[in-house]
Every structure is written in C-alpha cells, then in structure tokens.
XYZ file of C-alpha atoms in Angstrom:
663
model
C 107.377 113.770 85.546
C 106.755 110.011 85.688
C 108.670 109.275 82.478
C 112.384 108.620 82.540
C 114.745 111.288 83.741
C 116.748 110.689 80.582
C 113.752 111.690 78.486
C 113.181 114.812 80.593
C 116.749 115.981 80.114
C 116.852 115.090 76.419
C 113.544 116.691 75.514
C 114.304 119.814 77.539
C 117.277 120.586 75.330
C 116.185 119.002 72.043
C 115.239 122.220 70.263
C 118.730 123.554 70.678
C 119.820 121.648 67.558
C 120.612 123.714 64.500
C 117.485 124.923 62.694
C 116.417 123.262 59.469
C 117.973 125.006 56.497
C 121.030 126.253 58.399
C 123.222 123.179 58.207
C 126.874 123.650 59.022
C 129.707 121.199 58.654
C 132.072 123.296 60.715
C 133.253 121.706 63.925
C 134.338 123.879 66.809
C 136.201 122.726 69.889
C 135.845 125.212 72.741
C 138.718 125.648 75.125
C 138.349 124.400 78.692
C 138.148 127.990 79.888
C 135.267 128.816 77.519
C 131.931 128.552 79.255
C 129.359 126.681 77.206
C 126.030 128.490 76.694
C 123.159 127.256 78.829
C 125.399 125.130 81.049
C 124.330 126.953 84.210
C 120.630 126.687 83.401
C 121.018 123.011 82.582
C 122.571 122.406 85.995
C 119.684 124.271 87.608
C 117.225 122.092 85.702
C 119.086 118.937 86.686
C 119.179 119.942 90.346
C 115.499 120.907 90.354
C 114.509 117.671 88.621
C 116.526 115.628 91.122
C 114.806 117.440 93.983
C 111.396 116.685 92.455
C 112.227 112.997 92.169
C 113.385 113.018 95.779
C 110.180 114.722 96.990
C 107.943 112.370 95.021
C 109.788 109.262 96.201
C 109.767 110.575 99.776
C 105.974 110.967 99.718
C 105.423 107.518 98.203
C 107.776 105.853 100.673
C 106.144 107.613 103.605
C 102.692 106.522 102.420
C 103.769 102.872 102.563
C 105.153 103.371 106.074
C 101.841 104.721 107.444
C 99.563 101.901 106.285
C 99.185 100.264 109.705
C 98.966 103.644 111.460
C 96.063 104.766 109.249
C 94.367 101.397 109.691
C 94.376 101.724 113.493
C 93.645 105.443 113.623
C 90.465 105.203 111.565
C 89.633 101.620 112.610
C 89.357 100.254 109.063
C 90.261 96.851 107.520
C 93.282 96.204 105.312
C 91.159 96.037 102.161
C 90.039 99.648 102.642
C 93.601 100.731 103.394
C 94.580 99.085 100.106
C 92.048 101.268 98.285
C 93.539 104.358 99.956
C 97.022 103.299 98.903
C 95.915 102.516 95.353
C 94.131 105.849 95.025
C 97.540 107.523 95.232
C 98.063 106.328 91.649
C 94.647 107.271 90.249
C 95.727 110.786 89.257
C 98.333 109.290 86.934
C 95.597 107.330 85.167
C 94.074 110.547 83.804
C 97.102 112.503 82.668
C 100.306 110.488 82.402
C 99.855 109.195 78.838
C 98.937 112.627 77.484
C 101.647 114.411 79.466
C 104.295 112.012 78.173
C 103.079 112.564 74.587
C 102.327 116.297 74.521
C 104.874 117.279 77.160
C 107.673 116.687 74.696
C 106.283 119.472 72.511
C 105.089 122.013 75.103
C 106.736 124.016 77.903
C 108.114 121.049 79.834
C 109.515 122.893 82.890
C 106.179 124.573 83.590
C 104.345 121.275 83.171
C 106.643 119.724 85.766
C 106.161 122.732 88.056
C 102.383 122.505 87.782
C 102.540 118.808 88.569
C 104.605 119.530 91.679
C 102.061 122.067 92.896
C 99.187 119.619 92.450
C 101.101 116.798 94.121
C 102.182 119.016 97.020
C 98.655 120.232 97.727
C 97.354 116.661 97.498
C 99.954 115.440 99.987
C 98.964 118.162 102.443
C 95.303 117.220 102.064
C 96.038 113.659 103.206
C 96.876 115.001 106.679
C 93.731 117.128 107.013
C 91.422 114.477 108.596
C 93.597 114.590 111.704
C 92.528 118.189 112.341
C 88.806 117.695 111.698
C 88.172 114.480 113.635
C 87.986 113.805 117.342
C 91.161 112.648 119.000
C 92.202 109.020 119.025
C 90.520 106.799 121.612
C 91.966 103.364 122.130
C 90.395 100.449 123.953
C 91.852 99.953 127.410
C 90.988 99.114 130.982
C 91.161 102.390 132.898
C 91.000 102.240 136.706
C 90.777 105.356 138.858
C 93.835 107.502 138.068
C 96.656 107.692 140.650
C 94.962 105.251 142.965
C 95.954 101.932 144.540
C 92.365 101.124 145.483
C 91.544 97.497 144.741
C 88.626 97.197 142.319
C 87.211 94.274 140.368
C 87.364 94.316 136.533
C 85.038 91.347 136.524
C 82.539 93.198 138.748
C 82.703 96.311 136.573
C 81.904 94.344 133.473
C 79.160 92.384 135.210
C 77.454 95.695 135.956
C 77.815 96.561 132.289
C 80.018 99.528 133.137
C 81.911 100.997 130.226
C 85.640 101.727 130.438
C 86.470 105.334 131.165
C 87.222 106.872 127.779
C 90.501 108.546 127.078
C 90.095 112.195 128.053
C 92.946 113.577 125.944
C 92.867 114.438 122.167
C 95.206 112.529 120.285
C 126.378 115.699 81.817
C 124.499 112.664 80.084
C 125.793 109.728 82.135
C 126.382 111.851 85.194
C 123.011 113.564 84.814
C 121.130 110.236 84.437
C 122.955 108.671 87.421
C 122.272 111.704 89.542
C 118.500 111.816 89.093
C 117.939 108.065 89.511
C 120.117 107.976 92.626
C 118.144 110.775 94.245
C 114.914 108.983 93.322
C 116.159 105.907 95.207
C 117.265 107.954 98.223
C 113.741 109.388 98.547
C 112.047 106.187 99.825
C 114.877 105.681 102.321
C 114.131 109.032 103.906
C 110.400 108.322 103.572
C 110.578 105.158 105.672
C 112.984 106.734 108.156
C 110.578 109.648 108.527
C 107.810 107.097 109.039
C 109.872 105.409 111.751
C 110.395 108.725 113.539
C 106.735 109.755 113.348
C 105.607 106.298 114.511
C 107.400 106.889 117.827
C 105.394 110.070 118.445
C 101.851 109.724 119.749
C 99.161 110.561 117.201
C 97.790 113.522 119.184
C 101.139 114.916 120.265
C 100.852 118.612 121.036
C 97.137 118.333 121.769
C 97.029 116.014 124.803
C 98.936 115.394 127.997
C 101.224 112.470 127.162
C 101.469 111.527 130.850
C 97.914 110.233 130.639
C 98.710 107.810 127.802
C 98.791 104.249 129.148
C 100.128 102.474 126.029
C 103.613 102.368 124.483
C 104.803 102.200 120.834
C 105.075 98.410 121.229
C 101.362 98.122 122.010
C 99.236 96.910 119.052
C 96.815 99.789 119.665
C 99.520 102.477 119.445
C 99.075 105.033 116.650
C 101.940 107.339 115.756
C 101.827 110.891 114.396
C 101.099 109.686 110.862
C 99.892 113.124 109.733
C 103.128 114.920 110.578
C 105.126 113.296 107.787
C 102.551 114.289 105.166
C 102.882 117.937 106.180
C 106.662 117.664 105.803
C 106.504 115.810 102.465
C 103.887 118.181 101.057
C 105.914 121.247 101.989
C 109.034 119.787 100.351
C 107.083 119.042 97.154
C 105.710 122.592 96.970
C 109.214 123.939 97.436
C 110.462 121.732 94.591
C 108.029 123.402 92.159
C 109.542 126.895 92.462
C 112.612 126.604 90.158
C 110.633 125.288 87.178
C 108.629 128.503 86.820
C 111.878 130.418 86.285
C 113.336 128.197 83.553
C 112.977 128.806 79.779
C 111.219 126.423 77.474
C 114.475 125.186 75.898
C 118.196 125.411 76.552
C 121.148 125.590 74.131
C 122.719 122.182 73.709
C 126.347 122.035 74.905
C 128.708 121.767 71.893
C 130.508 118.817 73.414
C 127.269 116.848 73.127
C 126.486 118.166 69.643
C 129.803 117.272 68.088
C 130.761 114.245 70.110
C 130.969 111.059 68.083
C 132.205 108.859 70.896
C 129.080 108.683 73.022
C 127.974 105.327 74.319
C 125.517 103.119 72.487
C 122.801 103.888 75.002
C 123.304 107.644 74.657
C 123.211 107.380 70.872
C 120.035 105.357 71.094
C 118.308 107.794 73.424
C 119.471 110.893 71.515
C 118.816 109.453 68.072
C 116.873 110.981 65.227
C 115.067 114.164 66.316
C 113.588 115.043 62.952
C 110.150 113.816 63.951
C 110.150 116.226 66.873
C 111.413 119.343 65.053
C 109.019 122.164 64.363
C 109.620 124.651 61.506
C 111.072 127.957 62.784
C 108.512 130.491 63.902
C 105.672 127.996 64.166
C 104.151 126.498 67.274
C 103.081 122.900 67.592
C 99.371 122.453 67.050
C 97.510 120.191 69.449
C 95.228 118.721 66.769
C 98.123 117.825 64.501
C 99.886 116.061 67.363
C 96.671 114.302 68.378
C 96.335 112.729 64.919
C 99.495 110.717 65.528
C 98.385 109.480 68.978
C 96.420 106.379 67.938
C 98.855 105.322 65.187
C 101.722 105.638 67.664
C 99.795 103.572 70.216
C 99.070 100.924 67.600
C 102.739 100.822 66.643
C 103.753 100.231 70.260
C 101.316 97.406 70.952
C 102.144 95.862 67.590
C 105.699 95.341 68.805
C 105.680 91.830 70.372
C 108.809 92.394 72.471
C 107.457 95.634 73.946
C 104.029 94.125 74.602
C 105.371 90.991 76.305
C 107.825 92.994 78.396
C 104.994 95.329 79.395
C 102.926 92.324 80.551
C 105.874 90.779 82.419
C 106.692 94.036 84.195
C 103.063 94.673 85.112
C 102.677 91.231 86.693
C 105.990 91.547 88.519
C 105.107 94.990 89.854
C 101.809 93.550 91.124
C 103.948 91.188 93.146
C 106.365 93.882 94.335
C 103.804 96.614 95.091
C 101.674 94.270 97.159
C 104.698 92.935 99.010
C 106.138 96.388 99.794
C 102.762 97.860 100.828
C 102.139 95.266 103.532
C 105.734 94.506 104.492
C 105.651 96.736 107.615
C 102.400 95.079 108.653
C 103.866 91.630 108.021
C 106.899 92.393 110.205
C 104.665 93.705 112.988
C 102.231 90.801 112.979
C 104.631 87.967 112.169
C 107.578 88.912 114.374
C 105.951 91.106 117.015
C 107.959 94.228 116.114
C 106.752 97.805 116.565
C 105.717 99.962 113.599
C 108.666 102.248 114.220
C 111.205 99.417 114.066
C 109.567 97.873 111.004
C 109.832 101.141 109.076
C 113.378 101.683 110.306
C 114.736 98.344 109.073
C 112.977 98.729 105.706
C 114.328 102.240 105.195
C 117.857 101.617 106.447
C 118.497 98.066 105.247
C 116.050 96.941 102.582
C 115.848 99.957 100.268
C 119.646 100.512 100.146
C 119.923 96.905 98.982
C 117.521 97.750 96.156
C 119.611 100.790 95.227
C 122.792 98.714 95.224
C 121.140 96.096 93.015
C 120.064 98.688 90.448
C 123.564 100.188 90.452
C 125.159 96.749 90.022
C 122.900 95.969 87.077
C 123.936 99.196 85.378
C 127.625 98.492 85.972
C 127.304 95.003 84.458
C 125.492 96.366 81.396
C 128.163 99.017 80.831
C 131.286 96.997 81.577
C 130.424 93.937 79.492
C 128.573 95.887 76.752
C 125.647 93.491 76.939
C 123.364 93.264 73.906
C 119.576 93.423 73.962
C 119.372 89.624 74.181
C 121.893 89.650 77.006
C 119.799 92.265 78.803
C 116.746 90.023 78.494
C 118.724 87.073 79.888
C 120.007 89.128 82.819
C 116.481 90.397 83.555
C 115.105 86.846 83.487
C 117.975 85.428 85.548
C 117.680 88.003 88.317
C 113.930 87.406 88.572
C 114.295 83.640 88.681
C 117.040 83.663 91.313
C 115.302 86.359 93.364
C 112.020 84.495 93.646
C 113.870 81.250 94.347
C 115.466 82.936 97.371
C 112.108 84.419 98.304
C 110.734 80.878 98.578
C 112.876 80.265 101.678
C 110.935 82.900 103.635
C 108.087 80.411 104.073
C 110.252 78.575 106.617
C 111.154 81.723 108.571
C 107.867 82.434 110.315
C 106.803 82.575 113.943
C 104.000 80.640 115.540
C 100.840 82.322 116.725
C 100.910 84.145 120.027
C 99.134 82.285 122.790
C 95.798 84.085 123.099
C 93.179 82.380 125.251
C 90.095 81.395 123.265
C 91.657 82.342 119.909
C 94.887 80.406 119.361
C 94.952 78.353 122.562
C 92.363 77.041 124.971
C 91.904 78.469 128.462
C 93.487 75.287 129.796
C 96.636 76.033 127.775
C 96.214 73.307 125.156
C 96.536 73.623 121.378
C 94.922 73.816 118.931
C 91.586 75.509 119.438
C 88.754 75.802 116.961
C 87.613 79.409 116.926
C 83.892 80.111 117.164
C 81.712 82.917 118.429
C 81.681 81.749 122.057
C 85.308 80.591 122.173
C 86.335 83.611 124.256
C 84.124 82.430 127.112
C 84.934 79.695 129.610
C 83.811 78.496 133.020
C 86.506 80.639 134.616
C 84.878 83.875 133.371
C 81.237 82.805 132.981
C 80.100 84.862 136.000
C 81.659 88.083 134.758
C 79.311 88.700 131.805
C 82.153 90.113 129.712
C 81.874 91.796 126.321
C 83.270 89.698 123.489
C 83.823 92.749 121.287
C 86.322 94.473 123.582
C 90.023 94.183 122.916
C 91.906 95.323 126.026
C 94.667 92.675 126.112
C 96.502 91.745 129.268
C 99.469 89.403 129.650
C 99.004 86.691 132.265
C 101.804 85.444 134.475
C 101.542 82.145 132.614
C 102.601 83.777 129.309
C 99.118 83.654 127.797
C 97.424 86.794 126.445
C 93.776 87.406 127.340
C 91.455 89.617 125.299
C 90.541 91.651 128.391
C 90.957 91.642 132.153
C 87.333 90.597 132.442
C 87.810 87.567 130.176
C 90.852 86.647 132.290
C 88.548 86.576 135.356
C 90.596 89.134 137.266
C 89.052 90.136 140.595
C 91.201 93.031 141.777
C 93.652 95.558 140.406
C 96.381 97.730 141.850
C 98.435 100.592 140.485
C 97.484 102.840 137.587
C 98.338 103.602 133.987
C 101.156 101.560 132.490
C 101.932 99.966 135.872
C 98.457 98.488 136.423
C 98.584 94.963 137.864
C 95.572 92.622 137.775
C 95.275 90.135 140.640
C 93.321 86.989 141.438
C 92.645 86.208 137.781
C 90.803 82.894 137.797
C 91.528 82.041 134.139
C 95.224 82.756 134.589
C 95.300 80.418 137.562
C 93.563 77.740 135.491
C 96.611 77.457 133.225
C 99.153 78.877 135.678
C 102.854 78.242 135.524
C 104.825 76.467 138.218
C 104.852 79.591 140.344
C 101.079 79.403 140.621
C 100.628 83.152 140.255
C 97.301 84.364 138.853
C 98.221 87.934 138.005
C 98.406 89.883 134.773
C 99.641 93.197 133.407
C 98.532 95.617 130.696
C 99.447 94.686 127.114
C 100.051 91.572 125.041
C 102.701 89.022 125.919
C 105.867 89.147 123.861
C 106.627 86.333 121.444
C 109.238 83.762 122.441
C 112.974 84.322 121.998
C 113.105 82.077 118.949
C 110.983 84.580 117.046
C 113.628 87.305 117.449
C 116.180 84.986 115.845
C 113.780 84.232 113.001
C 113.403 87.966 112.445
C 117.157 88.337 111.927
C 117.166 85.479 109.412
C 114.212 87.081 107.656
C 116.068 90.392 107.326
C 119.141 88.702 105.820
C 117.155 86.735 103.226
C 114.934 89.735 102.445
C 117.961 91.952 101.783
C 119.590 89.377 99.477
C 116.302 88.837 97.658
C 115.735 92.567 97.180
C 119.259 92.987 95.807
C 118.888 90.073 93.394
C 115.538 91.217 92.015
C 116.835 94.775 91.586
C 119.837 93.719 89.494
C 117.456 93.217 86.581
C 116.058 96.752 86.796
C 118.513 98.507 84.451
C 118.715 95.606 81.939
C 114.925 95.632 81.744
C 114.907 99.380 81.219
C 117.499 99.131 78.430
C 115.495 96.302 76.865
C 112.444 98.554 76.863
C 114.308 101.396 75.139
C 116.092 99.312 72.532
C 113.049 97.398 71.312
C 111.145 100.487 70.094
C 111.655 103.236 67.521
C 113.638 106.235 68.753
C 110.835 108.722 68.061
C 108.443 106.690 70.244
C 110.664 106.388 73.327
C 108.988 109.122 75.370
C 105.514 107.876 74.497
C 106.495 104.246 75.181
C 107.844 105.143 78.615
C 104.624 107.012 79.381
C 102.460 104.044 78.386
C 104.726 101.734 80.380
C 104.458 103.890 83.496
C 100.710 104.233 83.014
C 100.222 100.470 82.698
C 102.367 99.718 85.738
C 100.535 102.253 87.910
C 97.015 101.461 86.729
C 97.283 97.674 86.459
C 99.665 97.148 89.390
C 99.888 100.220 91.626
C 96.120 100.561 92.067
C 94.736 96.989 92.261
C 97.537 95.075 94.000
C 97.222 96.758 97.450
C 93.458 96.200 97.273
C 93.369 92.468 96.590
C 96.374 91.866 98.831
C 94.454 93.600 101.634
C 91.247 91.645 100.949
C 93.076 88.321 101.149
C 95.056 89.352 104.228
C 91.787 90.214 105.993
C 90.701 86.574 105.650
C 93.438 85.598 108.125
C 92.004 87.788 110.918
C 91.085 85.983 114.161
C 89.759 88.898 116.194
C 88.031 91.942 114.731
C 87.559 95.210 116.543
C 84.231 97.006 116.549
C 83.485 100.701 116.335
C 81.179 102.477 118.772
C 78.413 102.406 116.184
C 78.668 98.603 116.110
C 80.258 98.204 112.652
C 83.389 96.134 112.097
C 86.654 98.010 112.542
C 90.265 96.976 112.076
C 91.732 93.554 112.822
C 93.167 93.122 116.328
C 94.809 89.713 115.897
C 95.872 87.719 112.830
C 96.535 84.033 112.363
C 100.313 84.201 111.810
C 100.481 81.025 109.726
C 97.605 82.005 107.440
C 98.964 85.550 107.102
C 102.379 84.226 106.110
C 101.016 81.788 103.526
C 98.735 84.415 101.947
C 101.295 87.216 101.895
C 104.244 85.173 100.655
C 102.193 82.807 98.496
C 100.487 85.558 96.524
C 103.799 87.336 95.990
C 105.416 84.110 94.820
C 102.568 83.182 92.470
C 102.699 86.550 90.699
C 106.478 86.310 90.506
C 106.304 82.922 88.771
C 103.829 84.333 86.234
C 106.213 87.194 85.456
C 109.076 84.707 84.957
C 107.076 82.832 82.298
C 106.314 86.095 80.489
C 109.974 87.129 80.683
C 110.899 83.794 79.130
C 108.494 84.575 76.278
C 110.273 87.913 75.794
C 113.611 86.143 75.438
C 112.264 83.612 72.919
C 110.619 86.382 70.900
C 113.892 88.303 70.787
C 115.749 85.165 69.720
C 113.209 84.450 66.988
C 113.363 87.992 65.651
C 117.166 87.922 65.746
C 117.337 84.645 63.793
C 114.829 85.843 61.186
C 116.620 89.167 60.739
C 119.977 87.373 60.530
C 118.666 85.009 57.840
C 117.122 87.921 55.976
C 120.437 89.740 56.167
C 122.322 86.686 54.856
C 119.859 86.202 52.001
C 120.112 89.839 51.044
C 123.901 89.703 51.263
C 124.075 86.596 49.068
C 121.800 88.204 46.488
C 123.977 91.282 46.502
C 127.127 89.182 46.020
C 125.573 87.236 43.123
C 124.384 90.399 41.385
C 127.800 91.986 41.891
C 129.555 88.955 40.369
C 127.239 88.945 37.375
C 127.795 92.652 36.924
C 131.564 92.170 37.022
C 131.406 89.346 34.483
C 129.304 91.444 32.155
C 131.657 94.359 32.531
C 134.674 92.096 31.746
C 133.051 90.724 28.589
C 132.137 94.205 27.443
C 135.681 95.427 28.054
C 137.086 92.600 25.925
C 134.677 93.273 23.099
C 135.449 96.962 23.116
C 139.210 96.452 22.748
C 140.295 97.487 19.146
C 142.958 94.789 18.744
C 140.884 91.936 20.113
C 139.944 88.894 18.047
C 138.524 85.490 19.006
C 141.171 83.019 20.047
C 143.722 85.679 20.917
C 144.219 84.418 24.509
C 144.613 80.823 23.221
C 147.181 81.763 20.638
C 149.168 83.864 23.106
C-alpha cells in the first residue's frame, strides 16, 4: 500500500495479458457501445484504493496536528513526542520491503485489505489512553468559586497551601492522477480535523465545561486530541471492506492492450512483464521468489543514479519531516497563535500549495516532454530555489515574550541571565512561592509572571476566567504610566508587530512549499526511469522503506531533542519528574528549527548535484559507445559492400581485366 499507486493498478491487472503459448496477432477495436470486460471492477478497485490513500493520509496528517496536544496532555518533552511520532513508521520497517516484492505475485487486494484492518485498529488504539487515565488537570490559581471575597495569593503560598485541583474529568493517466490527488487531499482534512478537535476541551462530554477557567488561546489548553483518532480509525476500517470482495486479477481493457500511442511514462511503467508471468495452472512459490530477493537488491544498490537519488531524497525528507512535525508548535511558540489556528492555516493554506506544486511539476514534465536529465535538473532547481526562499524565514521571527525572571528582569530591563533563583526578587521574597508552578498571569504593565504569588499579588476578586489580582507588588515595581498593580489570568499577548510577522511568514512558507513540491514528480520520474522495468515495484518499496526508516522515524526525535534545549521554563509532574516545556526562548527555537531544516536541505542539494553529474557522465559514455559502435558498423558495411562488388565483377562471364579502361 506504500508503493506507488501506478504500481498497484498495473500489478492488479498484469495477469490479464494473453497466456504464454496463445499468441494472437489479431487486433480488435470494440465499438463505443461495447462494454469492456472488467471495467466495472477496475473502477471499484480504483475508488477503493483512492479511499485507502485518503484514509492513510488523513491519519498521518492528524497525527502531526496533535503533537502539541499530546505533549501537554501527558506532560512530556518534545523529544519523547518525537519518538511517538516516529513510531508511526516502525510498522513499515518490518513489512514494506517484503510486501512490495511478494505483493506483486500474491492476492494484492486482500493484502491491501489486511493492511487497512491493521492500520485502522492501530489508529483506534492511539486514542485509548484517554479512556484509561484520569482527566486532565492543568496548573492554575483557583480561588473560591462564585465568590468576590478578597483573598491573598501570596498568603496562600506562604502557608504552603496547594491550589484547588480541577474537579472535572477532562484509465492510466486519469487513474494515476485520481489516486495521488486523493492522497494529497487527505492531509488537508487531517489538519482541518485537528483544528476542529483542538477547539474542543480534552474531556468534553465528561466534565462541566462551565468550570473550565482556561481558553483555547491559553498555553495549558488541551483539545480533544483523541476524537480525531476515533474518526480516522473508523474511516480506515471502512476502507478495507471493498478489497475483500475483489478478485485476484482483472481482465485488461483492450484499449490498453492494443494501444500503441501511450505516453513514454506509461510505456515505461507497463513495460516487459515476462519476468512476472507464471506458467498457466501453477502458483508462484515463495522460495523461488525469495531466491531473487538479494540479487535484485544488489542490482538496485549497484545503480549509482538510484543510490544517489535515494540518499538525496532521504536527507531531504529528514528536513521536511522534521519541519512539518514541529511546524504547528513553531507557529504557536514563535507567533503566539493557538493550536487550532496553527492547524487551520497549515491545512487550508500550506498543504494546498504543496498539492499545486506537485501538479505543476507533472504538467511541466508532460508538456515539454522533459528527458531524464531534464527531470534531474528540475528536481535540483526546485530544491535550490526552495531552500533559498526558506532562508528568509530567519528574519521573520518574534522576540521573546516579557516574562519576569525568565526573559526580562522584575524591574523591566533586558536582558536577564536565567538561573535557578531568577524567578525570585525582593518584591516576592516574603511570599515563599514555589518555583515549579506555572500559573501565568498578565500584569497591567504588559509583563507575564509565572504565578500570582511570584507577582506578589495580595488580593483577588472575581472567579474563573474573570479573576483579577490586585495589589501586586512586583507589577507595581515595573508599572506603566497608569501605576496600576493588577493582573489577570493568562499570559500577555505578543505585540502587534508579531501578528504582521506571522502574515509574512505564511506568505513565504506557502511560496517555499510550492517551490519545493514542483520537484516531486520530476524526482519520481527520475526514480522510475533509472532502473530496470522488472525492478520498479521492488525499487519503489526500498525507496519508501528507506525514507520512512531513515527519515520518518529519526527526524522527529532529534528535532525534538534539539528543540528541548531552547526551553526556559520546564513544568514538573506531581511525582516531581520533569514534564513538558512551559516557555521557550523564541530566538533559540527559531535558529534551531530553521537552521537544522536548512542544513539538511543544503546536504540534499549537494547529493542532487551528484545525481545530475552521474547522469551526465553515463549519458556521455553511452553516447560515445553508441558512436563507436555505429562507426564500426559503417566500416564493416562498407568493407562488405566492396567485397560484394569485387565478387560480382569477377563472376561476370564477359569480364576481363582492363575492360572499364578500354570502354
């Protein structure tokens, strides 16, 4: 199921060719009214395969959209979330190479159906922890409910009182365009589903939402991450049903059998099938097929163009997988956007740009009939220009939020050197506050404080989301012109300039995504044209395996580990162990996230350049070999003609030496 849709369609109908020993040179042209055999079943297979691609892409897209939600819900660092994301690809490590090799010779529809069942059950299992764990409890200051009684947060903390916990529980060308398009639509719906679920509270249906004191814009908000997995899993299980009703093979439509005007790509993909044919009445034997596995693998890796392109793609997908995995988190932390909005803009703006880029690359390849060298140049050019545009994102960041003791001093001066006691100052020294708590409040002076206690607040009025903290000594220390020393629940919003930067970021990100995606189809054609026709399915399987194992699994892990180094304030679990990060250094986060993506992209550009030079070298050598062979053929032909002329003269009965001279 992870190999190309073209291979799935081709191999599903390959055995419909005429059996060996029953060759016919008769060509039949059915009338438009005549219904071709197997056409209906082929359409069913195409529709079912498209639905499978949609379900799979939907689940993968939704997984990326829930990264920050899972991190907050289970209070874990980004490195561990990266392992969870990478584990999504581990199942492919065990079976994809063998499925791509043996699947071409076995009952392919049932193999796809079995894969859908396994994937659907696995997707449902991801949501199960929500139903076996206690409901979500977020850190917050919780005064007496529905009361305007003035109490002292500082006094409560000085008596070592704990906050009141949350009480609630929380046809060929048409066929191939069709499947790939649906596969691209899947992530769009995945991120949009993630945006919708992120707006719903994690324990919706189990708690009274009126008691929730945080909003989706709050950094501690966790959406209903589990709901999307139930939806995606159910869709995947539903997609498996049609494949159990399909036959092993389908009759090939005559128009495809007899057509001699198919495109170069179609001819290449549907080339020689003799290596795949099995004598009539005999079934393929597993051991006989297994004998060819290692020689086929050796043949693939012995192809320098295939090997270099495999390395270039793997490095580039390390860059892209890491970037896409943490893009919602980057938007949230860098530009102060909610998880719901981050997923929405990625699903509605970014992914369609990718789809348009892939489509444009295919149109260019078809319209200009680009050769394999031209495909390599287009692949290299799109990568180079894309990463050059990506470089401009370094200038489109926002400064750190003003957080007392972390990014700014309590007196309102910058910078501040963070250390273990930096959260404490003379203004809150009498309160005996906990440095591990993260219950942010926004002071009237525009500075965020880690808790009401650390802000030195003496009294509070109101309740829930409308709680107001008064007489905050630390707020008054760096008060604005109004002189107010009050604060309210939640972090302060970033300045207005950051919103403008976010718009610029979206524009550049969309253009960059489009540019990088233009090289997708040329790279795919390059992959297919550089290998033997009988190895295409196996080569695509090895390619997919390498990309998933060497890029899909490790890149989210080491991206997460490096991103964790930019954390300024860690949360702590009730057992005392370190939890998830509460506040990142925006500048460090930006340099790590963009820098690592850029570094891997540059490495892939160098490898793509090597692919182009290798192709050029092979082309020149083959061209010289062809010229040498042609010259030898011409010389031998001329000699043969001369010999034949001499022999003809000698065989003439009325020929004598000097006849031509005398005449």
